[in-house]
XYZ file of C-alpha atoms in Angstrom:
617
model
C 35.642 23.059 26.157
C 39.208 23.554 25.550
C 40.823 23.311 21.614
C 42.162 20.180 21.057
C 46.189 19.639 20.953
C 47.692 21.420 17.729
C 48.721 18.598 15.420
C 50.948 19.732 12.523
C 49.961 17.921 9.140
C 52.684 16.474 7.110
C 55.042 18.659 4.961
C 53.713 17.005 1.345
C 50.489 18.319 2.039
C 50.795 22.188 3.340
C 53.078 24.602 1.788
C 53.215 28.018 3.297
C 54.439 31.116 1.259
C 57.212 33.295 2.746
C 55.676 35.689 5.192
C 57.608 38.764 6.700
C 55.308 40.293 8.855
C 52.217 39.651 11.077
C 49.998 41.716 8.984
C 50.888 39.824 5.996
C 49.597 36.962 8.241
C 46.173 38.194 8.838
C 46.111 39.181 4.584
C 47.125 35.630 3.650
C 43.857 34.560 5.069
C 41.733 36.858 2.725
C 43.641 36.034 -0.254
C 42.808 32.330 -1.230
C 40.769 31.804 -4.140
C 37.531 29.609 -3.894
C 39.981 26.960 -5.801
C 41.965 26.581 -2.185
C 38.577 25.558 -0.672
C 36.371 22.153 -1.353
C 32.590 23.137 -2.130
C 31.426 20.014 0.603
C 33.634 21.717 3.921
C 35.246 19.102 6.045
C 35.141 20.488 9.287
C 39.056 20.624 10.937
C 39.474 17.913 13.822
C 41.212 21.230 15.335
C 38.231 23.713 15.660
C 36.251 24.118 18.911
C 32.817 25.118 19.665
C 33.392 27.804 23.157
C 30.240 29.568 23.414
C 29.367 33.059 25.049
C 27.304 33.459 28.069
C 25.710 36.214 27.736
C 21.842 35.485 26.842
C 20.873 38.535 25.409
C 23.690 38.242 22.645
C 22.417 37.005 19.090
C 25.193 36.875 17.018
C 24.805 37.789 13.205
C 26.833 36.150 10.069
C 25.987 39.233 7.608
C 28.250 38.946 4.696
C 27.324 42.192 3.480
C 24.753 41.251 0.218
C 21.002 42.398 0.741
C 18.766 44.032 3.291
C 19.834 42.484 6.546
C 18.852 45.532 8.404
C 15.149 44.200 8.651
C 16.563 41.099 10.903
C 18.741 43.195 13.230
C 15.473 45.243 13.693
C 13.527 42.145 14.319
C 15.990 40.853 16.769
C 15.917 44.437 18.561
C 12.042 44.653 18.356
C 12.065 41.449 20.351
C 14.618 42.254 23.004
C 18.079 41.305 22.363
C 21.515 42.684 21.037
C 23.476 41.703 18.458
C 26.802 40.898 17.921
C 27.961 41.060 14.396
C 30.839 38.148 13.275
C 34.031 39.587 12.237
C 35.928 36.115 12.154
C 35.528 32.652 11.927
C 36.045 32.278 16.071
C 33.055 34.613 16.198
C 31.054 31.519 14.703
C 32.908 29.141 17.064
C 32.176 31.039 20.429
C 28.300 31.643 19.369
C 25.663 31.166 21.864
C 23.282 31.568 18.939
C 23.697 31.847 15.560
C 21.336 33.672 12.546
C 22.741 33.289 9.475
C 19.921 35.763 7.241
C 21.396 34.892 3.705
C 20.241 36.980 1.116
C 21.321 37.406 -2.461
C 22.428 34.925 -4.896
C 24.315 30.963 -3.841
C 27.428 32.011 -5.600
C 28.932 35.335 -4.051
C 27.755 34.059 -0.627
C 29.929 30.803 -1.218
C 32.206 33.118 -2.025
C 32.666 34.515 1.479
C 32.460 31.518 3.262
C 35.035 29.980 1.046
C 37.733 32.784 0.835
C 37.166 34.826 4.281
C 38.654 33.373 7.327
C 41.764 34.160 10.031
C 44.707 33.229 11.751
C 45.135 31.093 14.767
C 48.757 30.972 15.825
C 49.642 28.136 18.009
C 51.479 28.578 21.119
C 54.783 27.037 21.318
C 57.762 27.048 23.661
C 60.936 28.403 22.575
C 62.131 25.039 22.600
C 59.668 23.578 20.167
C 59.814 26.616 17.939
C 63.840 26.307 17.624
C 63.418 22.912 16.879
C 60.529 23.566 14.108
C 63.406 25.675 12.418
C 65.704 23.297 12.881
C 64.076 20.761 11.003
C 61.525 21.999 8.530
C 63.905 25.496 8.185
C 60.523 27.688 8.606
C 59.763 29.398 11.643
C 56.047 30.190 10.877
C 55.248 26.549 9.017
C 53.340 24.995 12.056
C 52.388 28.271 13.628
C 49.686 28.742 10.862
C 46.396 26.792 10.807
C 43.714 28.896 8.944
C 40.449 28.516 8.778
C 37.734 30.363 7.310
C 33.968 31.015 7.805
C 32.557 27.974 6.265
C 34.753 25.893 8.179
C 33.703 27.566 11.368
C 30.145 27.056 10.709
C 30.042 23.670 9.718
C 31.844 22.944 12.480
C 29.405 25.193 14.728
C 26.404 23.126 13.241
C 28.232 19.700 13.532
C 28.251 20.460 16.871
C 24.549 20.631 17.317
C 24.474 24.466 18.159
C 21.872 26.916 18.138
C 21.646 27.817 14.265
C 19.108 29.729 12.170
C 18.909 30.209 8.434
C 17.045 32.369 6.882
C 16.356 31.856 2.598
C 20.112 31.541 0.922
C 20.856 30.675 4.486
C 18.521 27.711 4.127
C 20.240 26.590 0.280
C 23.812 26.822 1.250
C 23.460 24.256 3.720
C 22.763 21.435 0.536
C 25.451 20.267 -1.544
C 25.186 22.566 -4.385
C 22.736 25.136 -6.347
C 22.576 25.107 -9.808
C 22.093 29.013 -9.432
C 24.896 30.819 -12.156
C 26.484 26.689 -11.877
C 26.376 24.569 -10.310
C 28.257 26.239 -7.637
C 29.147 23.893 -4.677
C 27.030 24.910 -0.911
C 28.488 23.713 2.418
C 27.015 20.092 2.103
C 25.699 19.209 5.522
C 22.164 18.081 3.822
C 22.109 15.987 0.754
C 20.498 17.866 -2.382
C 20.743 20.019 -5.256
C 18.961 23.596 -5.186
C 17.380 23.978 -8.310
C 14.831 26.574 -9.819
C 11.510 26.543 -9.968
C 9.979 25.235 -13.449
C 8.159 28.175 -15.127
C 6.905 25.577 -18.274
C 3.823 24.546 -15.702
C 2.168 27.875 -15.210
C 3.937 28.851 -12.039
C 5.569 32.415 -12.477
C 9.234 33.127 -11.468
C 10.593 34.698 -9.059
C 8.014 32.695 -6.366
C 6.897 35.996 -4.446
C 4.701 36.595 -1.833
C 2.669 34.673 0.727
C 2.195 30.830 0.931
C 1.335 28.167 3.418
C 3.372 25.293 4.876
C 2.652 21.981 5.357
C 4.389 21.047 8.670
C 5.921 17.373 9.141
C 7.334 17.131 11.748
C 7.968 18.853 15.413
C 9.320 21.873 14.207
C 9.168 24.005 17.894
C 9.829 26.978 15.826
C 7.347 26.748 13.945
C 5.017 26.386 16.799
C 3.111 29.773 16.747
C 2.467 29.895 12.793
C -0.843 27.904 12.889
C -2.706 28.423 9.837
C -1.486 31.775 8.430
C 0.949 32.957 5.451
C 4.635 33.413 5.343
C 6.451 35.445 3.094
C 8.621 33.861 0.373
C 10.698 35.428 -2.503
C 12.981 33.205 -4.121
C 13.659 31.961 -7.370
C 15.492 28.373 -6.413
C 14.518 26.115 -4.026
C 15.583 22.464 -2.351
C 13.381 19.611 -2.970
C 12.365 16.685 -0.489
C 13.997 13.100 -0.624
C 14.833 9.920 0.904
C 17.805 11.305 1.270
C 17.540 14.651 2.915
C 13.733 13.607 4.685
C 14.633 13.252 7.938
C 16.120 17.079 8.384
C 12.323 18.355 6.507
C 10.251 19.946 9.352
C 7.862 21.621 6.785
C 7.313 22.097 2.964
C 5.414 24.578 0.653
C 3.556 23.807 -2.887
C 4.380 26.207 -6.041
C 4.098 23.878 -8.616
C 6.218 21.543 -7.045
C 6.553 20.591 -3.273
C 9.590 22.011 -2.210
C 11.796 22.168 1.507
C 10.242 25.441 3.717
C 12.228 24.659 6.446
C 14.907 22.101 8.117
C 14.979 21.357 11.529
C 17.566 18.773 13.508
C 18.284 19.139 16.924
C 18.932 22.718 17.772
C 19.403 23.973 14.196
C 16.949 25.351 12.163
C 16.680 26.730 8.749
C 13.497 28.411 6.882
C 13.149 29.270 2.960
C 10.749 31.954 3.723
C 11.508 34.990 5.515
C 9.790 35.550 9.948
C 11.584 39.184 9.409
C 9.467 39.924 7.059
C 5.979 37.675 7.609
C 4.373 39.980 10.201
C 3.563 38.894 13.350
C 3.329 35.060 12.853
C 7.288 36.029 11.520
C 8.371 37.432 14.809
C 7.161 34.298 16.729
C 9.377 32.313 14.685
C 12.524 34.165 15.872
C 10.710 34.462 19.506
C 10.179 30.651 19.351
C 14.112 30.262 18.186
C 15.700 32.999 20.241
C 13.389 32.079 23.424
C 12.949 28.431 22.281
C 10.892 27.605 25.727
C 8.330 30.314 24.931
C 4.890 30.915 23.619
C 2.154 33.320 21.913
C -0.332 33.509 25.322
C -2.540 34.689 22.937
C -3.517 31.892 19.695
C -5.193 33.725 17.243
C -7.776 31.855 14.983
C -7.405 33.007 11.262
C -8.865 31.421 8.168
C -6.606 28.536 7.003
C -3.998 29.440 4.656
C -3.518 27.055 1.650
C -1.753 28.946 -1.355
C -0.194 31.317 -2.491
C -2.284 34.624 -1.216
C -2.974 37.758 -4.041
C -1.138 40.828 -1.922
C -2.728 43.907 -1.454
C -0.085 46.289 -1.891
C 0.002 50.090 -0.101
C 1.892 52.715 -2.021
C 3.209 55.939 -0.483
C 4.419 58.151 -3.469
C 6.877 60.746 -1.973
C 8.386 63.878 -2.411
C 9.583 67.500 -1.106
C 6.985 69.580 -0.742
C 7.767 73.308 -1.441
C 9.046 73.969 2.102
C 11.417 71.173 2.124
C 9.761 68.747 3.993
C 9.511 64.834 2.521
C 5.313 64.216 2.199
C 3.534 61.531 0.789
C 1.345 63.137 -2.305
C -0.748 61.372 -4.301
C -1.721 62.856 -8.291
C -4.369 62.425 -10.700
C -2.349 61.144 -14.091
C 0.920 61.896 -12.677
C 0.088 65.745 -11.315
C 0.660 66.167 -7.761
C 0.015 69.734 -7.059
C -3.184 71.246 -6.260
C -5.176 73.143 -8.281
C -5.442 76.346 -6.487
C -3.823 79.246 -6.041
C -0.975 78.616 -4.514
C -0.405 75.279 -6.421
C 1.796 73.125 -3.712
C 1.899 69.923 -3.383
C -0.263 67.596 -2.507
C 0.157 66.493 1.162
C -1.590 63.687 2.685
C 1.046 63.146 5.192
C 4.513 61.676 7.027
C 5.749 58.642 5.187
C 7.344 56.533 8.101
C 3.807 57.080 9.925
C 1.733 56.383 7.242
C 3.932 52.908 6.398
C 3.105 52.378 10.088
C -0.316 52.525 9.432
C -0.555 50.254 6.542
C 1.199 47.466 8.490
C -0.781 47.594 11.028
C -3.750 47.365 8.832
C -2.476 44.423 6.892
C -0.494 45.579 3.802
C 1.539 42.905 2.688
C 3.888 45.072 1.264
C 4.811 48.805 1.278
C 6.521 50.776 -2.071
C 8.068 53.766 -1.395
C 7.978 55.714 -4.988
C 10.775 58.580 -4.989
C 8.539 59.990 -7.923
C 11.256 63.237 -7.956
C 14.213 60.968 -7.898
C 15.214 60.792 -11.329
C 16.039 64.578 -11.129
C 18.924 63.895 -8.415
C 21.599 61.995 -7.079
C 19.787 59.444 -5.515
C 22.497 58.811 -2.589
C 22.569 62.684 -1.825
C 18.976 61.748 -0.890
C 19.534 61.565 2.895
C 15.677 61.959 3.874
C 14.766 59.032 1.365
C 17.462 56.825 2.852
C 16.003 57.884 6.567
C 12.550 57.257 5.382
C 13.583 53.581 5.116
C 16.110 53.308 7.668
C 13.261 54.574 10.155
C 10.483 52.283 8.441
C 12.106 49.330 8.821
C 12.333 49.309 12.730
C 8.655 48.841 13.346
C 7.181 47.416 9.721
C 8.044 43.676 9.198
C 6.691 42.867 5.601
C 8.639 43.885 2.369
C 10.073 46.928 1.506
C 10.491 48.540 -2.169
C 11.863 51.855 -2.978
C 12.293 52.937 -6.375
C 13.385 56.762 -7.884
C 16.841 57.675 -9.385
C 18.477 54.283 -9.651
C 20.847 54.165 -12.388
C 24.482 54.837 -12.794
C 25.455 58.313 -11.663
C 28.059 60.575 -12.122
C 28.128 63.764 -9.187
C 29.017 67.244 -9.196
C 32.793 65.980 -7.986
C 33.175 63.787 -11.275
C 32.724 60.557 -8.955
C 30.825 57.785 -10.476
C 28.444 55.858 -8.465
C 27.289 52.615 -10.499
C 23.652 51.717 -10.165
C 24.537 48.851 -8.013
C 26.345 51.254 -5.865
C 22.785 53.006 -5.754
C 21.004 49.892 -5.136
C 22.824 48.649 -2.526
C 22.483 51.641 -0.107
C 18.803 51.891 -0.489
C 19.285 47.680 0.492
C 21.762 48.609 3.490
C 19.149 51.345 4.483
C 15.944 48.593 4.739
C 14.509 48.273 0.998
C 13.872 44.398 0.265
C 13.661 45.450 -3.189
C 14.079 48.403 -5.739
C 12.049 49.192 -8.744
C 13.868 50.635 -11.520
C 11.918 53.218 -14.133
C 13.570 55.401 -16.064
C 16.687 53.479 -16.530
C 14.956 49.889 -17.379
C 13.416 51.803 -20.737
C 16.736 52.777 -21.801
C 18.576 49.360 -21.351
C 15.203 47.992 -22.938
C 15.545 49.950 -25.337
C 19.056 49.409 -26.392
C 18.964 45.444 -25.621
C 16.215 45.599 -28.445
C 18.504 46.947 -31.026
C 21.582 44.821 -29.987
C 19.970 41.899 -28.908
C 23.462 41.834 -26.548
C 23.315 41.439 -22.889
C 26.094 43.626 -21.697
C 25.828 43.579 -17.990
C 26.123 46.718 -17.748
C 22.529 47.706 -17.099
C 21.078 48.539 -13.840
C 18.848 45.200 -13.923
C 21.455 42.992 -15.128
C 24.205 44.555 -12.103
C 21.764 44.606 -9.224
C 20.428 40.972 -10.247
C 23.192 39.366 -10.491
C 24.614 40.187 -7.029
C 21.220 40.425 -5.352
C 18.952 37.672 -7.014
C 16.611 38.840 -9.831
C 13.897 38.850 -7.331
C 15.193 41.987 -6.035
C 14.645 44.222 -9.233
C 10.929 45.029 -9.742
C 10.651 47.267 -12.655
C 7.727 50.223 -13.320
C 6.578 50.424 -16.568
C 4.636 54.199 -16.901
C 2.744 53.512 -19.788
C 0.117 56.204 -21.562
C -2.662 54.667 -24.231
C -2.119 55.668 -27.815
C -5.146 55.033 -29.996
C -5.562 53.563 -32.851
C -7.932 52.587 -35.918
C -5.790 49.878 -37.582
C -3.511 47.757 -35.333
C -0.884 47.851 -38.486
C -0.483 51.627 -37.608
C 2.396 50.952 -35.576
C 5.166 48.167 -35.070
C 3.988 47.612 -31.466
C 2.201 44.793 -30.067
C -1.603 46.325 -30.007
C -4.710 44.984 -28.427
C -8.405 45.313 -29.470
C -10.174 47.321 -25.898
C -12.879 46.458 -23.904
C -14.275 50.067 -24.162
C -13.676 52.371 -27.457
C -11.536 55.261 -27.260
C -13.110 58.492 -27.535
C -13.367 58.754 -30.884
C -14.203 55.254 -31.427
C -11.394 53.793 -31.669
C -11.335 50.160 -31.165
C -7.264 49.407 -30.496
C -4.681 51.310 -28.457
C -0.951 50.467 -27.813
C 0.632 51.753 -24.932
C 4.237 53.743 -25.106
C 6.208 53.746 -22.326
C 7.230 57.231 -20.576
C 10.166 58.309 -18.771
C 11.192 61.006 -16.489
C 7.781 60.723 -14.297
C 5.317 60.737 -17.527
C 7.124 63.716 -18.959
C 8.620 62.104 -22.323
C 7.776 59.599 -24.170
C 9.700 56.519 -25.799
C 9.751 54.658 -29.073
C 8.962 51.486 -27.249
C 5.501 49.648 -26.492
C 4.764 48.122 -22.470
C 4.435 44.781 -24.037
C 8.039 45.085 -25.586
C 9.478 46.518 -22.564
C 8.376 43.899 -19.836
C 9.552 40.968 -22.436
C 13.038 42.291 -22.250
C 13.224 43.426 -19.205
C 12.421 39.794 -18.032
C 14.985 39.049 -20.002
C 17.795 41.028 -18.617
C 16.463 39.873 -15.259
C 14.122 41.589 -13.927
C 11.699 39.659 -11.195
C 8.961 41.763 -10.882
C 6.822 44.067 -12.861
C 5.150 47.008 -11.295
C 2.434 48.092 -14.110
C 1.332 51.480 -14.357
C -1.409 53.441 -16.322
C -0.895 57.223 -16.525
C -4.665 57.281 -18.397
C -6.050 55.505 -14.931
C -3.834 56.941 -12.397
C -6.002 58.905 -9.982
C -9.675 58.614 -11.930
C -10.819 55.570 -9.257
C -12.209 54.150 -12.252
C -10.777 51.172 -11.946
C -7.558 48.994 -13.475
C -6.703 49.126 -16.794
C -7.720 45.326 -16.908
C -6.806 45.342 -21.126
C -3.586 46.353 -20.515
C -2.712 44.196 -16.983
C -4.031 41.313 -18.776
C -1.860 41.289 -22.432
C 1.151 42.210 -19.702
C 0.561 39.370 -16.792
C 0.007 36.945 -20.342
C 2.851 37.709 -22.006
C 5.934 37.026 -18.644
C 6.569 34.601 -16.397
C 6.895 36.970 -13.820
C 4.786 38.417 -10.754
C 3.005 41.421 -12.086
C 1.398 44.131 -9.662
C -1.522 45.908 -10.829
C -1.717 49.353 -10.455
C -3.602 52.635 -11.145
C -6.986 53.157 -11.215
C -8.554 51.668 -7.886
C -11.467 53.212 -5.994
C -13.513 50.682 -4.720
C -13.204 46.932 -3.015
C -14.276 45.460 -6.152
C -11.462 47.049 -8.436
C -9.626 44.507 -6.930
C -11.465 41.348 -7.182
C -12.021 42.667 -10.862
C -8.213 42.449 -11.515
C -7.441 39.509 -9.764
C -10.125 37.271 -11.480
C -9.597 38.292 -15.091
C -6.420 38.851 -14.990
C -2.716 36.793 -14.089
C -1.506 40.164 -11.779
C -0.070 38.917 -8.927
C -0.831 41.983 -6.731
C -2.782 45.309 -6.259
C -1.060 48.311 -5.441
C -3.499 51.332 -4.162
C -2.030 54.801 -2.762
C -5.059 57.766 -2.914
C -8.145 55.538 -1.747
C -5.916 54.256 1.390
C -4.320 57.984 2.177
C -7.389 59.567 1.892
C -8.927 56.641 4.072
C -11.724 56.273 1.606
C -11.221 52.311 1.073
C -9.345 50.806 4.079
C -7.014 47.943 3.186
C -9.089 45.475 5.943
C -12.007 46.170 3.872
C -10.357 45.422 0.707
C -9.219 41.908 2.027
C -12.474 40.692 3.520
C -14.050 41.458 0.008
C -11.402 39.267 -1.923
C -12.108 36.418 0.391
C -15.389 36.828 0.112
C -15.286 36.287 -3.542
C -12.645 33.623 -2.885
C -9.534 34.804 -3.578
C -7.090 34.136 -1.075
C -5.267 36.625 0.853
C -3.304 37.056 3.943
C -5.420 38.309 7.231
């Protein structure tokens, strides 16, 4: 369909700077300030919707925040190319469209609001001479620009096929009150809001929940009765108002919008890249929207929020160079014979592999050398991911080295530079060690939030729900609680001299050095600088297969309003459904018992449900 005759607006109402070349043309475009924009985008009368014909074509609005990487694999694993948007007539000549927002509402409006290009209408000398004539300014009606949000809205308007995926989902409402309230693109009537922490419900909501579908959702189609994963920290709620785009919904306290459906666009809260199999129908069903799974397969009925079982590939170089995964008993990874190398128990992208297939919800890559490098230098690490993430579709964390950085060439690499690679290279999330005790540490002592630490940086842009931290913690024994100015907690089994309380300092540097700082202290302000998740360690458990340290996981998971994962310690099904039902963890992470196939993660499942804790199968 052609673009509709170029109609100049009047003079009062468009003023156009001085502009001496054609360059300068494409830069004025990149320059306006989120002021220049309205938060609710009315699309221009002049903008057409021409789309491609190529079917194999999915085009991709990646503005550059997040791991995206995990979508463009999806989209490859299921057949098709992908053709990235480098204007706003990218939008406009779509076939189909995946927008896979991830990050925070803010920055993202950002780009929508400020990036855009030049169209410059055609005229005849004749008109041109007499646009000089009378407004004195050559380029004054030559100019129309219009930027991405104006393209998409326009693109959606038009009833094209659209997909959203998370902040994809939120930026279609009228405004978030995320860092606002910041105005969204307004094409469904609603306010994102966060989730209410005062009821119970901890924050950011992470892992794998069930939908209640409403309506004919055809992408939805395939998902049956089985999880999908959510991470998130605001979310959209139902109304009169906004009902009649609501294909499905999701309880975490509240009842809140999972996904929008109206005509041919679509938009989920949850993320198909990274919810398995059921995950990959979704884009099937929306890329291929006449097809179907030949094959239903009957699983137990999902109905909350699932416990995760988490699989944990600690890696390193070995003493020959190669990346392995190792595995060590309190933090020592070599073995204890003669030649004293390093534990092996094998290839990390195979072994991630393996987990997936065998139902991990998530996989943690643990860089447990990393805080001895530069962490971009890292090139295997980065590969380890990058190769990962084209055949395993649940989460992602990495974690080793991330912190601000200064190299050998007296460049400085901020932690968010650090960060963002590992995102670029397929991690969903980092977890941050080392560097969270310091900024703990010092945050304690101030009580001022600089933003300057790594979790305060890499939330901010990313969400906090992208910043797990690991808290290495060793017991410290005590008679008298009053020894020490550190929270302190009476144990379930005396120490071995009899001692009936313990506190537990934090470590550094992979165990090696200790800290003036208790766990308890740390993960209270670390959840207050913005960390979403707490991965909780126990350098007395780690290796023994004694079991979690279920004193320690239980003052922790009590004490935030955050996810915690358990680990440390498992070596048998029942580990788990020990931590899970007297404790608040959120998940159990396990390395040695799966690499050394003693306890397989199938196994671990079908006890949990068996004891009625709900997991994904």
């Amino acid at each position: 369909m052609e673009a509709a005759p170029f109609t100049p607006p009047p003079t009062s109402s468009f003023k156009t700077p001085s502009i001496s070349s054609s360059s300068s043309l494409i830069s004025l475009s990149k320059n306006f300030s989120r002021n220049h924009l309205p938060s609710k985008f009315k699309s221009p009368r002049n903008l057409s919707v021409r789309a491609s014909n190529d079917d194999s074509v999915v085009t991709l609005l990646d503005y550059g925040a997040g791991n995206v990487r995990s979508v463009r694999n999806a989209i490859r694993h299921l057949g098709f190319q992908i053709k990235d948007v480098q204007t706003p007539k990218d939008i406009l000549n779509a076939r189909r469209l995946i927008f896979p927002g991830v990050g925070a509402f803010a920055p993202a409006m950002d780009v929508l609001n400020n990036t855009g290009f030049v169209f410059l209408s055609v005229f005849s000398l004749f008109q041109l001479l007499l646009f000089v004539l009378i407004f004195n300014n050559p380029f004054l009606f030559c100019i129309n620009i219009c930027r991405m949000g104006e393209a998409l809205c326009t693109y959606i308007q038009n009833d094209r096929p659209f997909l959203g995926i998370c902040l994809g989902l939120q930026l279609l409402f009228e405004s978030s009150e995320e860092n606002g309230p910041v105005g969204g693109l307004g094409l469904i009537p609603g306010v994102v809001g966060r989730f209410d922490s005062s009821n119970g419900f901890r924050v950011p909501h992470i892992g794998w929940n069930a939908l209640q579908i409403t309506k004919d959702s055809e992408i939805l189609d395939d998902i049956g009765n089985r999880h999908v994963y959510f991470v998130h920290s605001y979310r959209a709620m139902p109304s009169n108002e906004n009902k009649e785009w609501i294909s499905s919904t999701c309880n975490y306290g509240d009842e809140f919008i999972a996904s929008v459906r109206k005509g041919k666009v679509h938009a989920v809260q949850f993320h198909p890249e990274k919810s398995g199999d059921v995950g990959l129908s979704v884009l099937r069903s929306f890329l291929l929207p006449k097809s179907s799974l030949t094959e239903k397969r009957t699983e137990r009925k999902a109905s909350k929020l699932a416990k995760r079982v988490i699989a944990c590939l600690d890696v390193r170089t070995n003493d020959e160079g190669d990346l392995v995964v190792t595995k060590g008993d309190q933090y020592d990874v070599r073995e204890h014979a003669e030649k004293n190398e390093v534990r092996n128990l094998g290839k990390p992208v195979e072994l991630a592999g393996k987990y997936y297939k065998d139902g991990a919800d998530e996989v943690s890559f643990l860089n447990i050398t990393g805080f001895r490098d530069f962490p971009l230098g890292d090139l295997p690490m980065l590969q380890v991911l990058r190769c990962t993430s084209e055949n395993v579709f649940v989460p992602l964390t990495v974690g080793g080295g991330i912190r601000d950085f200064t190299d050998s060439n007296d460049r400085y690499y901020s932690s968010l530079e650090v960060a963002s690679e590992y995102f670029r290279s397929g991690a969903d999330k980092i977890s941050i060690g080392s560097d969270a005790v310091h900024a703990a540490e010092e945050y304690l002592k101030t009580k001022v939030k600089t933003g300057k630490s790594s979790i305060e940086q890499i939330s901010r842009v990313y969400g906090n729900q992208a910043v797990v931290v690991s808290i290495d913690p060793r017991r410290v024994y005590l008679n008298d609680p009053s020894d020490v100015e550190f929270k302190s907690i009476r144990l379930t089994n005396p120490g071995p001299n009899g001692e009936e309380y313990a506190w537990y300092q934090c470590t550094i540097n992979g165990g090696r050095e200790g800290r003036p700082i208790g766990a308890y202290e740390l993960a209270k302000a670390v959840e207050e600088l913005g960390a979403g998740e707490i991965l909780l360690n126990c350098i007395d458990c780690d290796g023994q297969g004694k079991g979690f340290d279920i004193d320690l996981i239980k003052m922790i998971s009590d004490a935030v309003n955050i996810p915690v994962i358990a680990s440390s310690g498992a070596g048998a099904v029942e580990h788990f459904s020990d931590v899970f039902s007297k404790t608040n963890a959120s998940a159990a992470l396990a390395a040695g018992i799966f690499h050394r196939k003693e306890v397989p993660i199938r196994s671990v499942k079908e006890h949990l449900l068996k004891e009625g804790i709900e997991v994904r199968i």
